Short mmCIF file of C-alpha atoms and ligand atoms in Angstrom, two decimals:
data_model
loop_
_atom_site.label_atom_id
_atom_site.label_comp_id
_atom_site.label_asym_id
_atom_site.label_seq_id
_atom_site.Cartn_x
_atom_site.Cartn_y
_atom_site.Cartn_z
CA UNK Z 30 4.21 1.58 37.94
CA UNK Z 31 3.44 5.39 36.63
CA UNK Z 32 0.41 5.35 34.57
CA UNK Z 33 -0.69 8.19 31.54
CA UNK Z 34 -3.24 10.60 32.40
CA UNK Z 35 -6.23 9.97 30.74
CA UNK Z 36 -10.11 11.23 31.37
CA UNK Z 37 -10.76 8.20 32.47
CA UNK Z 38 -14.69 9.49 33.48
CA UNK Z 39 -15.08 10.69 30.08
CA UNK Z 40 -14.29 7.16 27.88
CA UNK Z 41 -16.85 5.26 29.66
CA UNK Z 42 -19.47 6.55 27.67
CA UNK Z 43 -17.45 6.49 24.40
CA UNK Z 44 -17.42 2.74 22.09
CA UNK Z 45 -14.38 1.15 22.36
CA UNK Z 46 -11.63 1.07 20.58
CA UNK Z 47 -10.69 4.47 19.67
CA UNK Z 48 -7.81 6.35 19.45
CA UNK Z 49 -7.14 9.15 22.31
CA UNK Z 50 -4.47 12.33 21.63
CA UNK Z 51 -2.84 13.86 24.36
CA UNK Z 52 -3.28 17.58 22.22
CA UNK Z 53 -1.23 18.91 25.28
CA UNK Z 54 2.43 16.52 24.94
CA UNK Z 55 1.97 16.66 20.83
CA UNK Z 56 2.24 20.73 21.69
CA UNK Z 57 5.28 20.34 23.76
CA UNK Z 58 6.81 17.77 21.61
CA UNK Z 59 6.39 20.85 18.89
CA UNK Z 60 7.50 23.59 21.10
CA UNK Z 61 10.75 21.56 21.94
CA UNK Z 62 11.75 20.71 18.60
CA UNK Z 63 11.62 24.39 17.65
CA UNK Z 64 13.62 25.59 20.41
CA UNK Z 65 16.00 23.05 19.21
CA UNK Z 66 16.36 24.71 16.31
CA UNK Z 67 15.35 28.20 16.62
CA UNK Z 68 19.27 29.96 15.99
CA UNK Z 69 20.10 27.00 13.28
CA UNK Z 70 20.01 26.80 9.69
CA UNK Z 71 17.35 24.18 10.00
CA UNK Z 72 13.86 23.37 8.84
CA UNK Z 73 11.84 20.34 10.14
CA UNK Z 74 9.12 18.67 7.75
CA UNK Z 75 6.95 16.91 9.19
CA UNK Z 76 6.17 13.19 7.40
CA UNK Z 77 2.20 13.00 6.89
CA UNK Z 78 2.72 9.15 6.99
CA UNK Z 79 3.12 8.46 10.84
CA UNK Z 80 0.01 10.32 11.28
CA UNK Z 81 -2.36 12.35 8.69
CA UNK Z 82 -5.39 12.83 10.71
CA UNK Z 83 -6.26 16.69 9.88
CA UNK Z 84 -6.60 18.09 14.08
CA UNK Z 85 -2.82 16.45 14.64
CA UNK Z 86 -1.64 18.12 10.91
CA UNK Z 87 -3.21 21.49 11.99
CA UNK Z 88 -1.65 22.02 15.48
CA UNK Z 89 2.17 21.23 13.24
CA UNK Z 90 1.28 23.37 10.09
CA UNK Z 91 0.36 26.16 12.51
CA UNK Z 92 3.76 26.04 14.05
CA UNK Z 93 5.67 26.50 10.80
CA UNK Z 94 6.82 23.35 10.34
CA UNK Z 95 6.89 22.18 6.44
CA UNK Z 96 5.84 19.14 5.22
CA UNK Z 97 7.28 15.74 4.15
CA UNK Z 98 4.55 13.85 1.63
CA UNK Z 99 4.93 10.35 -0.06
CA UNK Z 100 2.03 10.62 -2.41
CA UNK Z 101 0.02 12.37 -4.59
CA UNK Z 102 -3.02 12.82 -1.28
CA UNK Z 103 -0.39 13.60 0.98
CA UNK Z 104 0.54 16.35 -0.96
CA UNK Z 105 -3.27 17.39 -0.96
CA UNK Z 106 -4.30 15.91 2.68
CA UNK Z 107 -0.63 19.22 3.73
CA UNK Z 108 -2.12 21.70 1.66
CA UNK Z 109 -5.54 21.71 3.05
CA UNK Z 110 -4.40 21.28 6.48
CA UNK Z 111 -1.97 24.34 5.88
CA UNK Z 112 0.95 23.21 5.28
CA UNK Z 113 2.79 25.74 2.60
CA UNK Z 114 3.38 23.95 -0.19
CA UNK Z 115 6.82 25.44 -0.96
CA UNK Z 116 7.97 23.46 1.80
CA UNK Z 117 6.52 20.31 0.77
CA UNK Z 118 9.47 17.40 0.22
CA UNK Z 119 7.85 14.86 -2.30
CA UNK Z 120 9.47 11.36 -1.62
CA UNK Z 121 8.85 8.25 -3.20
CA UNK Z 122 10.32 5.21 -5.27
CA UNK Z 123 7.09 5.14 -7.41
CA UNK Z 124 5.65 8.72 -7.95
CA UNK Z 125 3.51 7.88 -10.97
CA UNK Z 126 2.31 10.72 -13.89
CA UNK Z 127 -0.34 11.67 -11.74
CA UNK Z 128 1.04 12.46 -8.63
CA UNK Z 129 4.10 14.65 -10.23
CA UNK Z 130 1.64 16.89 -12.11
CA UNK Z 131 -0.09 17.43 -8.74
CA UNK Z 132 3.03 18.64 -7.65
CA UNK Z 133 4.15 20.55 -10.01
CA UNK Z 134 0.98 22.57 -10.08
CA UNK Z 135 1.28 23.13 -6.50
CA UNK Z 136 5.09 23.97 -7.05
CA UNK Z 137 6.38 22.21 -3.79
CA UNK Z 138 9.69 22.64 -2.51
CA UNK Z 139 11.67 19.49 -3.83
CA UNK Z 140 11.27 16.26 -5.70
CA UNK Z 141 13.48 13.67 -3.81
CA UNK Z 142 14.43 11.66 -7.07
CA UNK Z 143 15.14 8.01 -6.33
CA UNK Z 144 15.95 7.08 -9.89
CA UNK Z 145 17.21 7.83 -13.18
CA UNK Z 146 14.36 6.59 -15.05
CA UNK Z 147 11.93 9.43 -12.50
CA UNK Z 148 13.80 12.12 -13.58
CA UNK Z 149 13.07 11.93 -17.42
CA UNK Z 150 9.28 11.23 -15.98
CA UNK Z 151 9.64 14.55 -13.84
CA UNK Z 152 11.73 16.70 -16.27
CA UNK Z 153 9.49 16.03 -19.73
CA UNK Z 154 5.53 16.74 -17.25
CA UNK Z 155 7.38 19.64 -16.16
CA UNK Z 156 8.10 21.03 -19.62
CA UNK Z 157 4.88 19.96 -20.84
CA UNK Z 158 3.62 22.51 -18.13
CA UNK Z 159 6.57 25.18 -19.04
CA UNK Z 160 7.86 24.71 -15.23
CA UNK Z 161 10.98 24.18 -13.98
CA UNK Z 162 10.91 21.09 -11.11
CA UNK Z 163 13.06 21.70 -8.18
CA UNK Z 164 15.01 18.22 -7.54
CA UNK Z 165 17.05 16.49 -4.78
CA UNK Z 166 18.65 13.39 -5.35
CA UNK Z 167 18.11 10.32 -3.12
CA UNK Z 168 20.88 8.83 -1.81
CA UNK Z 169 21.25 5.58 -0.70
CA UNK Z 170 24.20 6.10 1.86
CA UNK Z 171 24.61 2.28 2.64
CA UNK Z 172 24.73 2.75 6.26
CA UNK Z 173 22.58 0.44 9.12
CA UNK Z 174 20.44 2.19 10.96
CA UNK Z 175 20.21 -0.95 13.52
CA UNK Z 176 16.84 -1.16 13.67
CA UNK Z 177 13.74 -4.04 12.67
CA UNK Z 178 14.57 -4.82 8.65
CA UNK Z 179 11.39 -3.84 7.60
CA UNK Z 180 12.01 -0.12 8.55
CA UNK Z 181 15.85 0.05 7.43
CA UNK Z 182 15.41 2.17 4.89
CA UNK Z 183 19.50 3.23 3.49
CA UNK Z 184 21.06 -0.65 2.90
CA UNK Z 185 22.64 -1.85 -0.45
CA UNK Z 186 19.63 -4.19 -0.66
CA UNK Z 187 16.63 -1.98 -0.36
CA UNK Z 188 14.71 -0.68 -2.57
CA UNK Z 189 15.50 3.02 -1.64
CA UNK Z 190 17.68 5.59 -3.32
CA UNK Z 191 20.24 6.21 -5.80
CA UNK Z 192 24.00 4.81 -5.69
CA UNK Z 193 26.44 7.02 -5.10
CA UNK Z 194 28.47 5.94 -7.41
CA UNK Z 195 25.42 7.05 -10.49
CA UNK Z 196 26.30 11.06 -9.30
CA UNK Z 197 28.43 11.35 -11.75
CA UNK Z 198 26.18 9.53 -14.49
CA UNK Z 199 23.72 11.84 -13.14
CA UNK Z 200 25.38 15.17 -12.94
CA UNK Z 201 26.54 14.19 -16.92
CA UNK Z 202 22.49 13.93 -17.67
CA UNK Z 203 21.42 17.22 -15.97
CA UNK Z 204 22.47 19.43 -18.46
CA UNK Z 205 19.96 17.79 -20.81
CA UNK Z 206 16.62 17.90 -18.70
CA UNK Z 207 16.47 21.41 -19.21
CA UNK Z 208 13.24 21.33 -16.65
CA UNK Z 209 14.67 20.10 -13.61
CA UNK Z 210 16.57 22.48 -11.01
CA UNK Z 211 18.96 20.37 -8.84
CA UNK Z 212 19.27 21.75 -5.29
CA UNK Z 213 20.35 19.20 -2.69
CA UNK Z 214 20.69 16.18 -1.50
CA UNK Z 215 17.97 13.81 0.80
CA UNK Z 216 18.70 10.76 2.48
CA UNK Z 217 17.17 8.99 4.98
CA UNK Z 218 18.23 5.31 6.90
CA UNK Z 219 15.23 3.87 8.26
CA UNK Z 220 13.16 4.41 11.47
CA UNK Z 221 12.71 3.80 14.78
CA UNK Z 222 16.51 4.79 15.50
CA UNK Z 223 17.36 4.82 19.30
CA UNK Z 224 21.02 4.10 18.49
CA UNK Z 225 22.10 7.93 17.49
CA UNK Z 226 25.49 6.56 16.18
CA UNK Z 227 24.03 5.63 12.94
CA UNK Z 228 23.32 9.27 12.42
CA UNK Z 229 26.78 10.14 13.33
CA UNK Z 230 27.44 7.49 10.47
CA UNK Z 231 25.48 9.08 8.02
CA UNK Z 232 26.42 13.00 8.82
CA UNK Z 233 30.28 11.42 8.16
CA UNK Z 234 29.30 10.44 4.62
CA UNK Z 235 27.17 13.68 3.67
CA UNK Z 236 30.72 15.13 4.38
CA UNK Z 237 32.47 12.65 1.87
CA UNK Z 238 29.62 12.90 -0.80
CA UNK Z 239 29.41 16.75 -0.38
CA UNK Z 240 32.98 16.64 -1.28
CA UNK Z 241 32.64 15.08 -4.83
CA UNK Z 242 30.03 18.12 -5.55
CA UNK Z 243 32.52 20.49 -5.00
CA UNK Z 244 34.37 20.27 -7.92
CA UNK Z 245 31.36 19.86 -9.85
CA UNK Z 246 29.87 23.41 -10.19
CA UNK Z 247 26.18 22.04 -8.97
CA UNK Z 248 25.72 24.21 -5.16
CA UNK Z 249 23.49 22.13 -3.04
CA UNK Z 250 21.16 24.64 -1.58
CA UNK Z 251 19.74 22.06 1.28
CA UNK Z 252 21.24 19.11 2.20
CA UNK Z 253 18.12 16.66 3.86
CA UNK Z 254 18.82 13.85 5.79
CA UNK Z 255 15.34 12.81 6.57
CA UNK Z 256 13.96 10.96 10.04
CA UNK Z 257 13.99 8.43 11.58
CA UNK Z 258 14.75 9.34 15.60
CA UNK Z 259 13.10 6.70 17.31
CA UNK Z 260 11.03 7.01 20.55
CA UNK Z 261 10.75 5.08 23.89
CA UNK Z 262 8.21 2.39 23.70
CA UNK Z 263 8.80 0.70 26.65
CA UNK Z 264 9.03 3.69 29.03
CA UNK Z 265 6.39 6.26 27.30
CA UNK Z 266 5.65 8.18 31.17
CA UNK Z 267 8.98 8.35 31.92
CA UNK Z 268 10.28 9.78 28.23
CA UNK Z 269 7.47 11.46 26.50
CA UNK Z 270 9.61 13.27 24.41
CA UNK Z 271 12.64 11.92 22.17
CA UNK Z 272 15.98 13.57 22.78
CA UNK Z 273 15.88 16.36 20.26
CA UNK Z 274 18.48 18.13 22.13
CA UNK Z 275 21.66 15.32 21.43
CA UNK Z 276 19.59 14.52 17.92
CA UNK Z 277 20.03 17.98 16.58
CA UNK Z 278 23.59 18.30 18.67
CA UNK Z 279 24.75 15.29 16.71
CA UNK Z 280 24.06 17.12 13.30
CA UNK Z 281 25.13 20.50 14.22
CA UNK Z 282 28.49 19.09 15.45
CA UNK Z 283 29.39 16.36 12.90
CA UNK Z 284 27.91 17.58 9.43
CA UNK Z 285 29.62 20.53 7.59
CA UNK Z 286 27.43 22.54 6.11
CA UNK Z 287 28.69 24.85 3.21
CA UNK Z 288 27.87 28.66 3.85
CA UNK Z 289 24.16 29.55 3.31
CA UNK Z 290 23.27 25.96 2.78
CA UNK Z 291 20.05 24.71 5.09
CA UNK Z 292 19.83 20.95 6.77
CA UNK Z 293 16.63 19.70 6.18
CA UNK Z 294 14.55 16.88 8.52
CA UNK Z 295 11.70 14.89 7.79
CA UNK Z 296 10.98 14.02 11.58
CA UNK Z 297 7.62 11.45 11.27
CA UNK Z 298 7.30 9.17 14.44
CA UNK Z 299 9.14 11.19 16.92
CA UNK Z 300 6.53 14.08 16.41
CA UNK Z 301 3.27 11.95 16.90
CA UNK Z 302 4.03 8.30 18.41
CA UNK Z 303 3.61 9.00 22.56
CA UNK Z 304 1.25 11.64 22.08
CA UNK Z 305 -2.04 9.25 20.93
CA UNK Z 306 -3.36 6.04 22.75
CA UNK Z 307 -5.60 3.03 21.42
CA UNK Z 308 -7.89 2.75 24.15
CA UNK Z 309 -10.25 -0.39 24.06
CA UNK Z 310 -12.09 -2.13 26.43
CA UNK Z 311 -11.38 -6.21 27.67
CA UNK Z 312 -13.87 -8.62 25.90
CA UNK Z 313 -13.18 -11.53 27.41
CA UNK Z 314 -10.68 -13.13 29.84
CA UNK Z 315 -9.60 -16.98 28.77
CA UNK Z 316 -7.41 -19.16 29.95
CA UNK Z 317 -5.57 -21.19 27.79
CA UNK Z 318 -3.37 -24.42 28.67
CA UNK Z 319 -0.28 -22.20 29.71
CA UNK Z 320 -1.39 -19.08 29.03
CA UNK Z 321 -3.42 -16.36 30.21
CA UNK Z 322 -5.30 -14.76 27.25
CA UNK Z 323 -6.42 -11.29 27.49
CA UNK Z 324 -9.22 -10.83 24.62
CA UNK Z 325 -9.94 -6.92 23.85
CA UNK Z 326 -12.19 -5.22 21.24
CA UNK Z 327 -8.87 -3.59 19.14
CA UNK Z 328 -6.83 -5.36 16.68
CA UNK Z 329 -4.48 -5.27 14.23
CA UNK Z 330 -6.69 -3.74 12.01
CA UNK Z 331 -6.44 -0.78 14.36
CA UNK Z 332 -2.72 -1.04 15.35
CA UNK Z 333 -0.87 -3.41 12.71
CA UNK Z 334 2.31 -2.53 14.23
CA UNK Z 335 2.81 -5.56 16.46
CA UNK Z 336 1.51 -7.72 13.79
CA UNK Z 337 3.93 -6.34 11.00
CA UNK Z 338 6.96 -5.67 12.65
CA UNK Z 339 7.07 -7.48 15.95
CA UNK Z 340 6.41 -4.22 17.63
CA UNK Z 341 5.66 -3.56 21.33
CA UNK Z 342 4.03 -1.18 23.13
CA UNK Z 343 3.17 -0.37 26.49
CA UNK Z 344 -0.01 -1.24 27.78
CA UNK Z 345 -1.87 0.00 31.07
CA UNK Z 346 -5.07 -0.92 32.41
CA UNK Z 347 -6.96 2.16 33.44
CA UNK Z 348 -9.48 0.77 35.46
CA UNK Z 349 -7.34 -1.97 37.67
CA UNK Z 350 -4.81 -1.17 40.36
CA UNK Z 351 -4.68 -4.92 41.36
CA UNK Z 352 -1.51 -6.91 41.27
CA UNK Z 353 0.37 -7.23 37.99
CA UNK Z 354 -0.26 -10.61 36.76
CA UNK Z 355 1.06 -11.74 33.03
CA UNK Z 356 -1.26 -12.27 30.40
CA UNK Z 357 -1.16 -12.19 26.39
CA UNK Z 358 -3.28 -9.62 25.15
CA UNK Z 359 -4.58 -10.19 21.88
CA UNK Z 360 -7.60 -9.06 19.22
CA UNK Z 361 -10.51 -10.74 18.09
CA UNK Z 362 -9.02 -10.84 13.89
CA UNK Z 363 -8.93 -13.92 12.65
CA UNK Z 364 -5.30 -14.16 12.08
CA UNK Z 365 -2.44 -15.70 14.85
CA UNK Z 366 -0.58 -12.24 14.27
CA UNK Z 367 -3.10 -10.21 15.77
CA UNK Z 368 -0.95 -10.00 19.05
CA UNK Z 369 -0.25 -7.20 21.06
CA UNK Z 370 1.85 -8.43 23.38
CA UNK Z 371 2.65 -11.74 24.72
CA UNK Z 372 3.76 -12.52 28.95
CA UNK Z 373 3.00 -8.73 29.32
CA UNK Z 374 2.36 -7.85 33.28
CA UNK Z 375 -0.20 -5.90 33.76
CA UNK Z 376 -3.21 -5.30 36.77
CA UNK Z 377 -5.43 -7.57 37.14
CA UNK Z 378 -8.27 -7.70 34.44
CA UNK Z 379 -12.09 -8.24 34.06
CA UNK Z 380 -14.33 -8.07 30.99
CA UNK Z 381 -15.05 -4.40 30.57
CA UNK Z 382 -11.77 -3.16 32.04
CA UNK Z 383 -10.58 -0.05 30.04
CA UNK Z 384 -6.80 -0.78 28.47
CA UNK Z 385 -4.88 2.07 26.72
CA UNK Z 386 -2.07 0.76 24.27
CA UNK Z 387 0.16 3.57 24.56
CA UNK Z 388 2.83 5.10 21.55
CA UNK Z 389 -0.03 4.62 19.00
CA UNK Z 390 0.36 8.22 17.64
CA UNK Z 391 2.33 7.20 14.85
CA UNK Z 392 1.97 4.09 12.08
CA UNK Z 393 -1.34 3.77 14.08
CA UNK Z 394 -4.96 5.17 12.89
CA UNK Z 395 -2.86 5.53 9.39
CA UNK Z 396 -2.47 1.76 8.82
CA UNK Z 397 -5.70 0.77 9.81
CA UNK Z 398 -7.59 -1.10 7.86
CA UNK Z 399 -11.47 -2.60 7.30
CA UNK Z 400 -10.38 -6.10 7.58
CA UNK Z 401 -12.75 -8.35 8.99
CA UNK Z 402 -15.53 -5.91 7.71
CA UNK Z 403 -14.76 -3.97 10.87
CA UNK Z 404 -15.03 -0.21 11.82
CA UNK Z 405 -12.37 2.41 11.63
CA UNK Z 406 -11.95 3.47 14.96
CA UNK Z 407 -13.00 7.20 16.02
CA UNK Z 408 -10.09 9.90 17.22
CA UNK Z 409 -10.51 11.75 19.56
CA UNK Z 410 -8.61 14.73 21.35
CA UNK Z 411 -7.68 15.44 25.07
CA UNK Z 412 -9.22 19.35 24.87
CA UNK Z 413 -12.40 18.53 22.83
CA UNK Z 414 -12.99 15.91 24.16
C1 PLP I 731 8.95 7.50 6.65
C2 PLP I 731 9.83 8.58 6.18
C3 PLP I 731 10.20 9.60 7.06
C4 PLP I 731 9.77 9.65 8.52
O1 PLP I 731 10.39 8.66 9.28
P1 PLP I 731 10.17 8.63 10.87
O2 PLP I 731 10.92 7.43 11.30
O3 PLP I 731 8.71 8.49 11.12
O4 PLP I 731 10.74 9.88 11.45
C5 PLP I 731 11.01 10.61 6.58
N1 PLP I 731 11.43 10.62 5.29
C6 PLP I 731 11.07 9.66 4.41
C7 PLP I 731 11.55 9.75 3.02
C8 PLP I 731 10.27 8.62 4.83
O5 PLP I 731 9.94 7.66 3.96
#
């Protein structure tokens, strides 16, 4: 079994749990996404959602990357971490008053509309403030991106997005929001996508949808297809870094782009996940009637993804290189959900034994919450450390 690196001397003095980032793989991860792109069209936001802590925002604003913000803070959380804010993407279903004037003052890049209703709200602050709001519309392409329901994002039945069929609608309104500057089109199908034919899908109908503007006299500037590439949660040693190389591939070779127009992603998870850790320490060992219970000091008030979506993640003991026996490892919350994974073989354990839950970097410290009256867990970073 390969195990992470971790400075192993150095978290035996530090209170468990706490997240650990490997500042060394989130560079690489960085570096290889821009050589990805370096002679394309292309610009990368990153989405401040998987992971906002300010040391992980600053090593991606420094590398040029823009940013991809979901509320009002975000928007504020990119700008003081240096992210420019004409290449902040604003997306949303339920950007209220306050959160568009924030945006307009800061004059990001693009408003990704998701309904009719948002673009009066958008078009009639903007003229209040004599500005003229740069817009992309939403669309909902309808396609499966095969992954857990709660993170497919571009179905018929959720809540995301415009129909395609409202463009024209929508293109017959334009003319009267006099504030609003249409200049491409965002999608984006859900998360945690390991299956890269649903991109293939969606690149297909940009094509067709692209098509109807044509005739239209709008020019899409940018078309954005958002993120979504999933990672490897079972095999983080072996594939610390996603496949940028096929994921960008896939776009450049399927999606026609009009002359001088940019592709736009809003990469979240595949940026951050392998590069942090939850490390906490074992509590107590019990043993149930058929089970093997592995109690530890982190729950899903640190890490929720297990508990909301039936997530798994790697675990390693860090302080054990007994046999692999199976145990469930769970938290001390006072909820059955607060699982993190169940039959899962790992070395041999004792109270005090070091674990690191590995992939935590993104939907991780982000989610956590104070339930139980507990304590946010500390971050901390493999140079500063
Ligand atoms: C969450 C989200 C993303 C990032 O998704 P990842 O799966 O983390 O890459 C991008 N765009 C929008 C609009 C989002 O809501």
């Amino acid at each position: 079994m390969i195990k992470g690196k971790f400075p192993i001397h150095k978290f035996n003095s530090i209170e468990t749990p706490f997240y650990y980032y490997d500042v060394n793989l989130l560079q690489q991860t960085i570096n290889t996404i821009q050589s990805e792109i370096k002679d394309k069209p292309y610009h990368v936001h990153y989405a401040l959602k998987a992971n906002s802590n300010p040391r992980i925002l600053q090593e991606i604003s420094g590398k040029g990357f823009g940013a991809d913000c979901v509320s009002g803070n975000e928007i504020l959380r990119a700008i003081e971490n240096n992210f420019d804010s004409n290449q902040i993407a604003f997306a949303g279903i339920g950007k209220t008053d306050k959160e568009i004037e924030i945006a307009l003052k800061n004059d990001i890049f693009t408003f990704n509309v998701e309904s009719i209703p948002e673009m009066h709200a958008i078009n009639s602050l903007a003229q209040t403030e004599n500005k003229k709001a740069r817009i992309a519309l939403r669309i909902n392409p309808n396609i499966d991106a095969h992954t857990h329901s709660y993170i497919t994002t571009g179905l018929d039945d959720n809540k995301f997005g415009l129909d395609e069929k409202q463009i024209p609608e929508i293109l017959a309104l334009l003319p009267s929001l006099s504030s609003l500057k249409l200049i491409g089109v965002h999608f984006h199908i859900g998360s945690q996508i390991t299956n890269l034919s649903s991109f293939k899908n969606l690149c297909y109908k940009i094509n067709e949808i692209q098509k109807e503007f044509d005739n239209t006299g709008y020019i899409l500037e940018h078309i954005n297809v958002g993120g979504g590439l999933g990672v490897d949660y079972e095999q983080p040693n072996e594939f610390p870094i996603a496949n940028f190389k096929d994921y960008f591939n896939l776009f450049s070779t399927h999606l026609e782009l009009r002359k001088k127009q940019t592709l736009h992603f809003e990469l979240g998870r595949s940026v951050v996940a392998q590069c942090g850790s939850l490390i906490t320490r074992v509590t107590y060992l019990k043993k149930g009637i058929k089970k093997n219970f592995l109690i530890v000091d982190a729950g899903m008030t640190d890490l929720i993804r297990p508990a909301l979506y039936q997530a798994t993640h790697h675990i390693e003991n860090l302080t054990s290189n007994q046999e692999a026996l199976d145990y469930d490892i769970v938290g001390p919350i006072c909820e059955s959900s607060d699982i993190f994974a169940k039959d899962f073989k790992l070395n041999k354990s004792k109270r005090g034994d070091i674990l690191a839950i590995r992939s935590a970097g993104a939907y991780g410290e982000v989610m956590a919450s104070q339930y139980n009256c507990r304590d946010f867990a500390k971050s901390f970073f493999s140079d500063t450390i």
